[in-house]
Amino acid sequence: MKKFINRVDDYLAESLAGFAAAHADLVTLNVDPVYIMRKSLKPGKVAVISGGGSGHEPLHGGFVGYGMLDAACPGQVFTSPTPDQMMAAAQAADTGAGVLFIVKNYSGDLMNFEMASELCEMPNATVLVNDDVAVENSSFTTGRRGVAGTAIVEKLVGSFAESGADLEACRAFGERVAGRIASMGVAFSSCTVPAAGRPTFTLGADEIEIGVGIHGEPGRRRAKFETANAIADELLTAIVQDLKPAADAPLLVLVNGLGGTPLSELYLLYNAARTWIDGRGLNVARSQVGALTTSLEMAGASITLCTLDDEMTRHWDSPVHTAGLRWGM
Amino acid sequence: MKKFINRVDDYLAESLAGFAAAHADLVTLNVDPVYIMRKSLKPGKVAVISGGGSGHEPLHGGFVGYGMLDAACPGQVFTSPTPDQMMAAAQAADTGAGVLFIVKNYSGDLMNFEMASELCEMPNATVLVNDDVAVENSSFTTGRRGVAGTAIVEKLVGSFAESGADLEACRAFGERVAGRIASMGVAFSSCTVPAAGRPTFTLGADEIEIGVGIHGEPGRRRAKFETANAIADELLTAIVQDLKPAADAPLLVLVNGLGGTPLSELYLLYNAARTWIDGRGLNVARSQVGALTTSLEMAGASITLCTLDDEMTRHWDSPVHTAGLRWGM
């Protein structure tokens, strides 16, 4: 296991310390319990909070800041954060308008966020993200997994909350957004969880995992290595079958790197996806290419489509200032 | 070789097509000869142009846009672009104030940019970047290699040119900036050039290459795997020995990913670097963590220090709007 690491037990704490030091203008880090807070809160705004196992950076801590999240609760690598982290973050982030939790659909996250939601004394609500169309039920999930579409939900709901919407409106908007997103990924390699010290799964030299989860969960099939065009075709066919976008629906296209794949390949995959989408008369309105939701150093990528409407497009374009996404300010 | 790829011969063209399609608001792509142009030029501004072998994305094409480059010339992977690319880009980008070429110190790049400079009819000048303190002379270089510090030169000189400085002032400023930057990297794995089809070099399961070049050139030594703290110590010792920053000099610290290393490890390395720097009473003024100058999917990272002054700090903080760096707009 070759990583930038000192001791396995310190991996998360040191990575978070580095993150907080590099972005001291944006965030503060609470150490016990662990959560990342937006440096300046906006009184009366609904607090938007997410969290989950670490190893998916920049998700979620990298999205704390103006126009996205108010706090993020990082668990150990690929392990849910605990209810006490979520409750402490909610307590710290609430300025009177209540708290919206954005939760990826994994059993551990769901259970712990539900417990936090029940124990929190302020008004709160939850939006569940389950955009992965690859499989129903999985190693850690009942139903569909939440993957790279989560970054889109956090951007749109974060902007919506920033605009002054109340808790119920934020929840309803978040649910609408989450219902209009579909994703699927492919792995070229496994990743190695520091505490495990060896790869989560193994792939032969010419094998890929189509529909892989962001913790290395099995996908739809183990395939022989294929061209980028063939991969884009398989992912997009599954995504479009699920999402059923109208021909004139403005699409947000996200090509997301899983951690070990460089930008030049992601742009090549975007080109393949774009050619596929354009060839079917569908309408690309916005594009994002980069590693937003990763699986440590896994080589691979996912494609996400989101059917925008005017309101969602406005909230995608609106200013955001986080470590992981920044524009308009 | 598992990559997002269709045919080896189309790798660059398809990756560039995807880049241009994803960032059609920022750039246009000229196909023959190949160069990336800023979508809207500013009349009377010095045109800032860079280029080099591909495989280092977002460098250079990802830095075309407001506040950085006016054009970039991508060569084949790890291969210099040709003088005709540079001349065509210069012709297209010049709006009457002349052209400044920013060139990484590799023999092929230097020779081709020199030829372009001689053949170009408009006034032009060159800034050479050679920030890699690891070794003198190397596989493709006489003197020191130009590595991740190039992104800093492009940001600062781009901003300086944007402010209306003339060609000679831009050249002098660029030279001053380039003289205040030192970098060194480490590889945990090789990368595979598509046209070669196999790794450029091989590392044992517990080996790392200290001082590696961004094309996989040998560094100072092949070492046994070490902790992040030990690696940060070795890189920073070499960098500080070269740069000799005054205790109160405001430092820009860049922790740059080489392509295959995820953000969580880069932040951990930043934490190690930050602890080292703070412990020596040096003064961190600005920080940047991310993959700005990559070596395809190579696992590893580099550290860069730049001693800022007030003018340079202002140009670092100024608005920039490119695919790879964006803030203030």
Coordinates of N, CA, C and O in Angstrom, one line a residue, chain B residues 84-227:
Chain B
D84 N 4.9 25.3 -36.0 CA 3.8 25.8 -36.8 C 2.6 26.0 -35.9 O 1.8 26.9 -36.1
Q85 N 2.4 25.1 -34.9 CA 1.3 25.3 -33.9 C 1.5 26.7 -33.2 O 0.6 27.4 -33.0
M86 N 2.7 26.9 -32.7 CA 3.0 28.1 -31.9 C 2.8 29.3 -32.8 O 2.3 30.3 -32.3
M87 N 3.3 29.3 -34.0 CA 3.2 30.5 -34.9 C 1.7 30.8 -35.2 O 1.3 31.9 -35.2
A88 N 0.9 29.7 -35.5 CA -0.5 29.9 -35.8 C -1.2 30.5 -34.5 O -2.1 31.4 -34.6
A89 N -0.9 29.9 -33.4 CA -1.5 30.4 -32.1 C -1.1 31.9 -31.9 O -2.0 32.7 -31.5
A90 N 0.1 32.2 -32.1 CA 0.6 33.6 -31.9 C -0.1 34.5 -32.8 O -0.6 35.6 -32.5
Q91 N -0.2 34.1 -34.1 CA -0.9 34.9 -35.1 C -2.4 35.2 -34.7 O -2.9 36.3 -34.8
A92 N -3.0 34.1 -34.2 CA -4.4 34.2 -33.9 C -4.6 35.0 -32.6 O -5.6 35.7 -32.4
A93 N -3.7 35.0 -31.6 CA -3.9 35.6 -30.3 C -3.4 37.0 -30.2 O -3.8 37.8 -29.4
D94 N -2.5 37.4 -31.1 CA -1.9 38.7 -31.1 C -2.9 39.8 -31.4 O -3.6 39.7 -32.5
T95 N -3.1 40.8 -30.6 CA -4.0 41.9 -30.9 C -3.2 43.2 -31.0 O -3.8 44.3 -30.9
G96 N -1.9 43.1 -31.3 CA -1.1 44.3 -31.5 C -0.1 44.6 -30.5 O 0.8 45.4 -30.7
A97 N -0.2 43.9 -29.3 CA 0.8 44.2 -28.2 C 1.9 43.2 -28.1 O 2.7 43.2 -27.2
G98 N 1.9 42.2 -29.1 CA 2.9 41.2 -29.0 C 2.5 40.0 -28.2 O 1.5 39.9 -27.6
V99 N 3.5 39.1 -28.2 CA 3.2 37.7 -27.6 C 4.3 37.4 -26.6 O 5.5 37.5 -26.9
L100 N 3.9 36.9 -25.5 CA 4.8 36.3 -24.5 C 4.6 34.8 -24.5 O 3.6 34.3 -24.2
F101 N 5.7 34.1 -24.8 CA 5.7 32.6 -24.7 C 6.2 32.2 -23.3 O 7.2 32.7 -22.8
I102 N 5.4 31.3 -22.6 CA 5.9 30.7 -21.4 C 6.3 29.3 -21.7 O 5.4 28.5 -22.1
V103 N 7.5 28.9 -21.4 CA 8.1 27.7 -21.9 C 8.7 26.9 -20.8 O 9.5 27.4 -20.0
K104 N 8.3 25.6 -20.6 CA 9.0 24.8 -19.6 C 10.3 24.3 -20.2 O 10.4 24.0 -21.4
N105 N 11.3 24.2 -19.4 CA 12.6 23.9 -19.9 C 12.8 22.4 -20.2 O 13.3 21.6 -19.4
Y106 N 12.4 22.1 -21.4 CA 12.7 20.8 -22.0 C 13.3 21.1 -23.4 O 12.9 22.0 -24.1
S107 N 14.3 20.3 -23.8 CA 15.1 20.6 -25.0 C 14.2 20.8 -26.2 O 14.3 21.8 -27.0
G108 N 13.2 19.9 -26.4 CA 12.3 20.0 -27.6 C 11.5 21.2 -27.5 O 11.3 21.9 -28.6
D109 N 10.9 21.5 -26.4 CA 10.0 22.7 -26.3 C 10.8 23.9 -26.6 O 10.4 24.8 -27.3
L110 N 12.0 24.0 -26.0 CA 12.8 25.2 -26.1 C 13.2 25.4 -27.5 O 13.1 26.5 -28.0
M111 N 13.6 24.4 -28.2 CA 14.1 24.5 -29.6 C 12.9 25.0 -30.5 O 13.0 25.9 -31.3
N112 N 11.7 24.3 -30.3 CA 10.6 24.7 -31.1 C 10.0 26.1 -30.8 O 9.6 26.8 -31.7
F113 N 10.0 26.4 -29.5 CA 9.5 27.8 -29.2 C 10.5 28.8 -29.7 O 10.1 29.9 -30.2
E114 N 11.8 28.5 -29.7 CA 12.8 29.4 -30.2 C 12.6 29.6 -31.7 O 12.7 30.8 -32.2
M115 N 12.4 28.5 -32.4 CA 12.2 28.6 -33.8 C 10.9 29.5 -34.1 O 10.9 30.4 -35.0
A116 N 9.9 29.2 -33.4 CA 8.6 30.0 -33.6 C 8.9 31.5 -33.3 O 8.4 32.3 -34.0
S117 N 9.6 31.7 -32.2 CA 9.9 33.1 -31.8 C 10.6 33.8 -32.9 O 10.4 35.0 -33.2
E118 N 11.6 33.1 -33.6 CA 12.4 33.8 -34.7 C 11.5 34.0 -35.9 O 11.7 35.0 -36.6
L119 N 10.6 33.1 -36.2 CA 9.8 33.2 -37.4 C 8.6 34.1 -37.3 O 8.1 34.6 -38.3
C120 N 8.2 34.3 -36.0 CA 7.0 35.1 -35.8 C 7.3 36.6 -36.2 O 8.4 37.1 -35.9
E121 N 6.4 37.2 -36.8 CA 6.7 38.6 -37.3 C 6.3 39.6 -36.2 O 6.8 40.7 -36.3
M122 N 5.4 39.3 -35.3 CA 5.1 40.3 -34.3 C 6.1 40.3 -33.2 O 6.9 39.3 -33.0
P123 N 6.2 41.4 -32.4 CA 7.1 41.4 -31.3 C 6.8 40.3 -30.3 O 5.6 40.0 -30.1
N124 N 7.8 39.6 -29.9 CA 7.6 38.5 -28.9 C 8.7 38.3 -28.0 O 9.8 38.7 -28.3
A125 N 8.5 37.7 -26.9 CA 9.5 37.4 -25.9 C 9.2 36.1 -25.2 O 8.1 35.5 -25.4
T126 N 10.1 35.5 -24.4 CA 9.9 34.2 -23.8 C 10.3 34.3 -22.4 O 11.3 34.9 -22.0
V127 N 9.5 33.6 -21.5 CA 9.9 33.3 -20.1 C 10.1 31.8 -20.0 O 9.2 31.0 -20.4
L128 N 11.3 31.4 -19.5 CA 11.6 30.0 -19.3 C 11.3 29.6 -17.9 O 11.7 30.3 -16.9
V129 N 10.7 28.5 -17.7 CA 10.4 28.0 -16.3 C 11.2 26.7 -16.1 O 11.2 25.8 -16.8
N130 N 12.0 26.8 -15.0 CA 12.8 25.6 -14.7 C 12.9 25.5 -13.1 O 13.9 25.6 -12.5
D131 N 11.7 25.1 -12.6 CA 11.6 25.2 -11.1 C 11.9 23.9 -10.4 O 12.0 23.8 -9.2
D132 N 12.2 22.8 -11.1 CA 12.4 21.5 -10.5 C 13.9 21.4 -9.9 O 14.8 21.3 -10.7
V133 N 14.0 21.4 -8.6 CA 15.3 21.4 -8.0 C 15.9 20.0 -7.8 O 17.0 19.8 -7.4
A134 N 15.2 19.0 -8.3 CA 15.6 17.6 -8.1 C 17.0 17.3 -8.7 O 17.9 16.8 -8.0
V135 N 17.1 17.6 -10.0 CA 18.4 17.3 -10.7 C 18.7 18.3 -11.7 O 17.9 19.0 -12.2
E136 N 20.0 18.4 -11.9 CA 20.5 19.2 -13.1 C 20.6 18.3 -14.3 O 21.1 17.2 -14.1
N137 N 20.2 18.7 -15.4 CA 20.2 17.9 -16.6 C 19.4 16.6 -16.4 O 19.3 16.1 -15.3
S138 N 18.7 16.1 -17.5 CA 17.8 15.0 -17.3 C 17.6 14.4 -18.7 O 18.1 14.9 -19.7
S139 N 16.7 13.4 -18.8 CA 16.5 12.7 -20.1 C 16.2 13.7 -21.2 O 16.8 13.6 -22.3
F140 N 15.4 14.7 -21.0 CA 15.0 15.6 -22.1 C 15.4 17.1 -21.8 O 14.8 18.0 -22.4
T141 N 16.3 17.3 -20.9 CA 16.5 18.7 -20.4 C 18.0 18.9 -20.2 O 18.7 18.1 -19.6
T142 N 18.5 20.1 -20.6 CA 19.7 20.6 -20.1 C 19.4 21.7 -19.1 O 18.6 22.6 -19.4
G143 N 20.0 21.5 -17.9 CA 19.6 22.4 -16.8 C 18.5 21.8 -16.0 O 18.3 20.6 -16.0
R144 N 17.7 22.6 -15.4 CA 16.6 22.1 -14.6 C 15.3 22.0 -15.3 O 15.0 22.8 -16.2
R145 N 14.5 21.1 -15.0 CA 13.2 20.9 -15.6 C 12.2 21.9 -15.2 O 12.2 22.4 -14.0
G146 N 11.2 22.2 -16.0 CA 10.1 23.0 -15.7 C 8.9 22.1 -15.3 O 8.6 21.2 -16.0
V147 N 8.4 22.3 -14.1 CA 7.3 21.4 -13.6 C 6.1 22.2 -13.1 O 5.7 23.2 -13.7
A148 N 5.6 21.9 -11.9 CA 4.3 22.4 -11.4 C 4.3 23.9 -11.2 O 3.3 24.6 -11.2
G149 N 5.5 24.5 -11.0 CA 5.6 26.0 -10.8 C 5.1 26.7 -12.0 O 4.8 27.9 -11.9
T150 N 5.1 26.0 -13.1 CA 4.6 26.7 -14.4 C 3.2 27.2 -14.2 O 2.9 28.3 -14.8
A151 N 2.4 26.5 -13.5 CA 1.0 27.0 -13.3 C 1.0 28.3 -12.5 O 0.2 29.2 -12.8
I152 N 1.9 28.5 -11.6 CA 2.0 29.7 -10.9 C 2.5 30.8 -11.8 O 1.9 32.0 -11.8
V153 N 3.5 30.6 -12.6 CA 4.0 31.6 -13.6 C 2.8 32.0 -14.5 O 2.6 33.2 -14.7
E154 N 2.1 31.0 -15.0 CA 1.0 31.3 -15.9 C -0.1 32.2 -15.2 O -0.6 33.1 -15.8
K155 N -0.4 31.9 -13.9 CA -1.4 32.6 -13.2 C -0.9 34.1 -13.0 O -1.6 35.0 -13.3
L156 N 0.3 34.2 -12.5 CA 0.8 35.6 -12.2 C 1.0 36.4 -13.4 O 0.6 37.6 -13.5
V157 N 1.7 35.8 -14.4 CA 2.0 36.6 -15.6 C 0.7 36.9 -16.4 O 0.5 38.0 -16.9
G158 N -0.3 35.9 -16.4 CA -1.6 36.1 -17.0 C -2.3 37.3 -16.4 O -2.8 38.2 -17.1
S159 N -2.3 37.4 -15.1 CA -2.9 38.5 -14.4 C -2.2 39.8 -14.7 O -2.9 40.9 -14.9
F160 N -0.9 39.8 -14.7 CA -0.1 41.0 -15.0 C -0.4 41.5 -16.4 O -0.6 42.7 -16.6
A161 N -0.5 40.6 -17.4 CA -0.8 41.0 -18.7 C -2.2 41.6 -18.8 O -2.4 42.6 -19.5
E162 N -3.1 40.9 -18.1 CA -4.5 41.4 -18.1 C -4.6 42.8 -17.6 O -5.5 43.6 -18.0
S163 N -3.6 43.2 -16.7 CA -3.7 44.6 -16.1 C -3.2 45.6 -17.0 O -3.1 46.8 -16.7
G164 N -2.7 45.2 -18.2 CA -2.3 46.2 -19.2 C -0.8 46.4 -19.4 O -0.4 47.3 -20.2
A165 N 0.0 45.6 -18.8 CA 1.4 45.8 -18.9 C 1.9 45.5 -20.3 O 1.3 44.7 -21.0
D166 N 3.0 46.2 -20.7 CA 3.5 45.9 -22.1 C 4.4 44.7 -22.1 O 4.7 44.1 -21.1
L167 N 4.8 44.3 -23.3 CA 5.5 43.0 -23.5 C 6.8 42.9 -22.7 O 7.0 41.9 -22.0
E168 N 7.6 44.0 -22.7 CA 8.8 43.9 -21.9 C 8.6 43.8 -20.4 O 9.3 43.1 -19.7
A169 N 7.6 44.5 -20.0 CA 7.2 44.5 -18.5 C 6.7 43.0 -18.2 O 7.1 42.5 -17.1
C170 N 6.0 42.5 -19.1 CA 5.5 41.1 -18.8 C 6.6 40.1 -18.8 O 6.7 39.2 -17.9
R171 N 7.6 40.3 -19.7 CA 8.7 39.4 -19.7 C 9.5 39.5 -18.5 O 9.9 38.5 -17.8
A172 N 9.8 40.7 -18.1 CA 10.6 41.0 -16.9 C 9.9 40.4 -15.6 O 10.5 39.8 -14.8
F173 N 8.6 40.7 -15.5 CA 7.8 40.2 -14.4 C 7.9 38.6 -14.4 O 8.1 38.0 -13.3
G174 N 7.7 38.0 -15.5 CA 7.7 36.6 -15.6 C 9.0 36.0 -15.2 O 9.1 35.0 -14.5
E175 N 10.0 36.6 -15.6 CA 11.4 36.2 -15.2 C 11.6 36.3 -13.7 O 12.2 35.4 -13.1
R176 N 11.1 37.4 -13.2 CA 11.2 37.5 -11.7 C 10.4 36.5 -11.0 O 10.9 35.8 -10.0
V177 N 9.2 36.2 -11.5 CA 8.4 35.2 -10.8 C 9.1 33.8 -10.9 O 9.2 33.1 -10.0
A178 N 9.5 33.5 -12.1 CA 10.1 32.2 -12.4 C 11.3 32.0 -11.5 O 11.6 30.8 -11.1
G179 N 12.0 33.0 -11.2 CA 13.2 32.9 -10.3 C 12.9 32.8 -8.8 O 13.8 32.5 -8.0
R180 N 11.6 32.8 -8.5 CA 11.2 32.7 -7.1 C 10.4 31.5 -6.8 O 9.7 31.4 -5.8
I181 N 10.6 30.4 -7.6 CA 9.8 29.2 -7.5 C 10.7 28.0 -7.5 O 11.6 27.9 -8.3
A182 N 10.4 27.1 -6.6 CA 11.2 25.8 -6.5 C 10.2 24.7 -6.2 O 9.3 24.8 -5.4
S183 N 10.4 23.6 -6.9 CA 9.5 22.4 -6.8 C 10.3 21.1 -6.7 O 11.5 21.0 -7.2
M184 N 9.7 20.1 -6.1 CA 10.2 18.7 -6.2 C 9.1 17.7 -6.0 O 8.2 18.0 -5.3
G185 N 9.2 16.6 -6.8 CA 8.1 15.6 -6.7 C 8.5 14.2 -6.3 O 9.7 14.0 -6.2
V186 N 7.6 13.4 -6.2 CA 7.8 12.0 -5.8 C 6.8 11.1 -6.6 O 5.6 11.5 -6.6
A187 N 7.2 10.0 -7.1 CA 6.3 9.1 -7.8 C 6.1 7.8 -7.0 O 7.1 7.3 -6.5
F188 N 4.9 7.4 -6.9 CA 4.6 6.0 -6.3 C 4.3 5.0 -7.4 O 4.3 3.8 -7.1
S189 N 4.1 5.5 -8.6 CA 3.9 4.6 -9.7 C 4.3 5.3 -11.0 O 4.5 6.5 -11.0
S190 N 4.5 4.5 -12.0 CA 4.7 5.1 -13.3 C 3.4 5.5 -14.0 O 2.4 5.4 -13.4
C191 N 3.5 6.0 -15.2 CA 2.3 6.2 -16.0 C 2.6 5.5 -17.3 O 3.7 5.0 -17.6
T192 N 1.6 5.3 -18.1 CA 1.7 4.6 -19.4 C 1.3 5.6 -20.5 O 0.2 6.1 -20.6
V193 N 2.3 5.9 -21.4 CA 2.0 6.7 -22.5 C 1.2 5.9 -23.5 O 1.6 4.8 -23.8
P194 N 0.0 6.4 -24.0 CA -0.8 5.5 -24.8 C -0.1 4.9 -26.0 O -0.2 3.7 -26.3
A195 N 0.7 5.7 -26.7 CA 1.4 5.2 -27.9 C 2.5 4.1 -27.5 O 2.8 3.3 -28.4
A196 N 2.9 4.1 -26.3 CA 3.9 3.1 -25.9 C 3.2 1.8 -25.4 O 3.7 0.7 -25.6
G197 N 2.1 2.0 -24.7 CA 1.3 0.9 -24.3 C 1.8 0.1 -23.1 O 1.2 -0.8 -22.6
R198 N 2.9 0.6 -22.5 CA 3.4 0.0 -21.3 C 4.1 1.1 -20.4 O 4.5 2.1 -20.9
P199 N 4.2 0.8 -19.1 CA 4.7 1.8 -18.2 C 6.0 2.3 -18.6 O 6.9 1.6 -19.1
T200 N 6.2 3.6 -18.4 CA 7.5 4.3 -18.8 C 8.6 3.8 -17.9 O 9.8 3.7 -18.4
F201 N 8.4 3.4 -16.7 CA 9.4 2.8 -15.8 C 8.7 1.9 -14.8 O 7.4 1.9 -14.8
T202 N 9.4 1.2 -14.1 CA 8.7 0.3 -13.1 C 9.3 0.5 -11.7 O 10.5 0.9 -11.5
L203 N 8.4 0.4 -10.8 CA 8.7 0.6 -9.4 C 8.3 -0.7 -8.6 O 7.2 -1.2 -8.9
G204 N 9.1 -1.1 -7.7 CA 8.7 -2.3 -6.9 C 7.6 -1.9 -6.0 O 7.3 -0.7 -5.8
A205 N 7.0 -2.9 -5.4 CA 5.8 -2.7 -4.5 C 6.1 -1.8 -3.4 O 5.2 -1.1 -2.8
D206 N 7.3 -1.7 -2.9 CA 7.6 -0.8 -1.8 C 8.6 0.3 -2.2 O 9.3 0.9 -1.4
E207 N 8.7 0.6 -3.5 CA 9.6 1.6 -4.0 C 9.0 2.9 -4.4 O 7.8 2.8 -4.9
I208 N 9.6 4.0 -4.2 CA 9.2 5.3 -4.7 C 10.4 6.0 -5.4 O 11.5 5.6 -5.1
E209 N 10.0 6.9 -6.3 CA 11.1 7.7 -7.0 C 11.1 9.1 -6.5 O 10.2 9.9 -6.8
I210 N 12.1 9.5 -5.7 CA 12.2 10.8 -5.1 C 12.8 11.8 -6.1 O 13.9 11.5 -6.6
G211 N 12.1 12.8 -6.5 CA 12.6 13.8 -7.4 C 12.2 13.5 -8.8 O 12.9 14.0 -9.8
V212 N 11.2 12.7 -9.0 CA 10.8 12.2 -10.4 C 10.5 13.4 -11.2 O 10.0 14.5 -10.8
G213 N 10.6 13.3 -12.5 CA 10.2 14.3 -13.5 C 8.8 14.0 -13.9 O 8.3 12.9 -13.7
I214 N 8.2 15.0 -14.6 CA 6.8 14.8 -15.0 C 6.6 14.0 -16.2 O 5.5 13.8 -16.7
H215 N 7.7 13.5 -16.8 CA 7.5 12.4 -17.8 C 8.1 11.1 -17.3 O 8.4 10.2 -18.1
G216 N 8.2 11.0 -16.0 CA 8.8 9.8 -15.4 C 10.3 9.8 -15.5 O 11.0 8.7 -15.3
E217 N 11.0 10.9 -15.7 CA 12.4 11.0 -15.7 C 12.9 10.6 -14.3 O 12.3 11.0 -13.3
P218 N 14.1 10.0 -14.2 CA 14.7 9.7 -12.9 C 14.9 10.9 -12.1 O 15.1 12.0 -12.6
G219 N 14.7 10.7 -10.8 CA 14.9 11.8 -9.8 C 16.3 11.7 -9.1 O 17.3 11.3 -9.7
R220 N 16.3 12.0 -7.8 CA 17.5 11.9 -7.1 C 17.8 10.5 -6.6 O 19.0 10.1 -6.6
R221 N 16.8 9.7 -6.3 CA 17.1 8.4 -5.8 C 15.8 7.5 -5.8 O 14.7 8.1 -5.7
R222 N 16.0 6.3 -6.0 CA 15.0 5.3 -5.8 C 15.0 4.9 -4.3 O 16.0 4.5 -3.8
A223 N 13.9 5.1 -3.6 CA 13.9 4.9 -2.2 C 12.9 3.8 -1.8 O 11.9 3.5 -2.5
K224 N 13.0 3.3 -0.6 CA 12.0 2.4 0.0 C 10.8 3.4 0.4 O 11.1 4.5 0.7
F225 N 9.6 2.8 0.3 CA 8.4 3.6 0.7 C 8.6 4.2 2.1 O 9.1 3.6 3.0
E226 N 8.2 5.5 2.2 CA 8.4 6.3 3.4 C 7.1 6.9 3.9 O 6.2 7.0 3.1
T227 N 7.1 7.4 5.1 CA 5.9 8.1 5.5 C 5.8 9.5 4.8 O 6.8 10.0 4.3

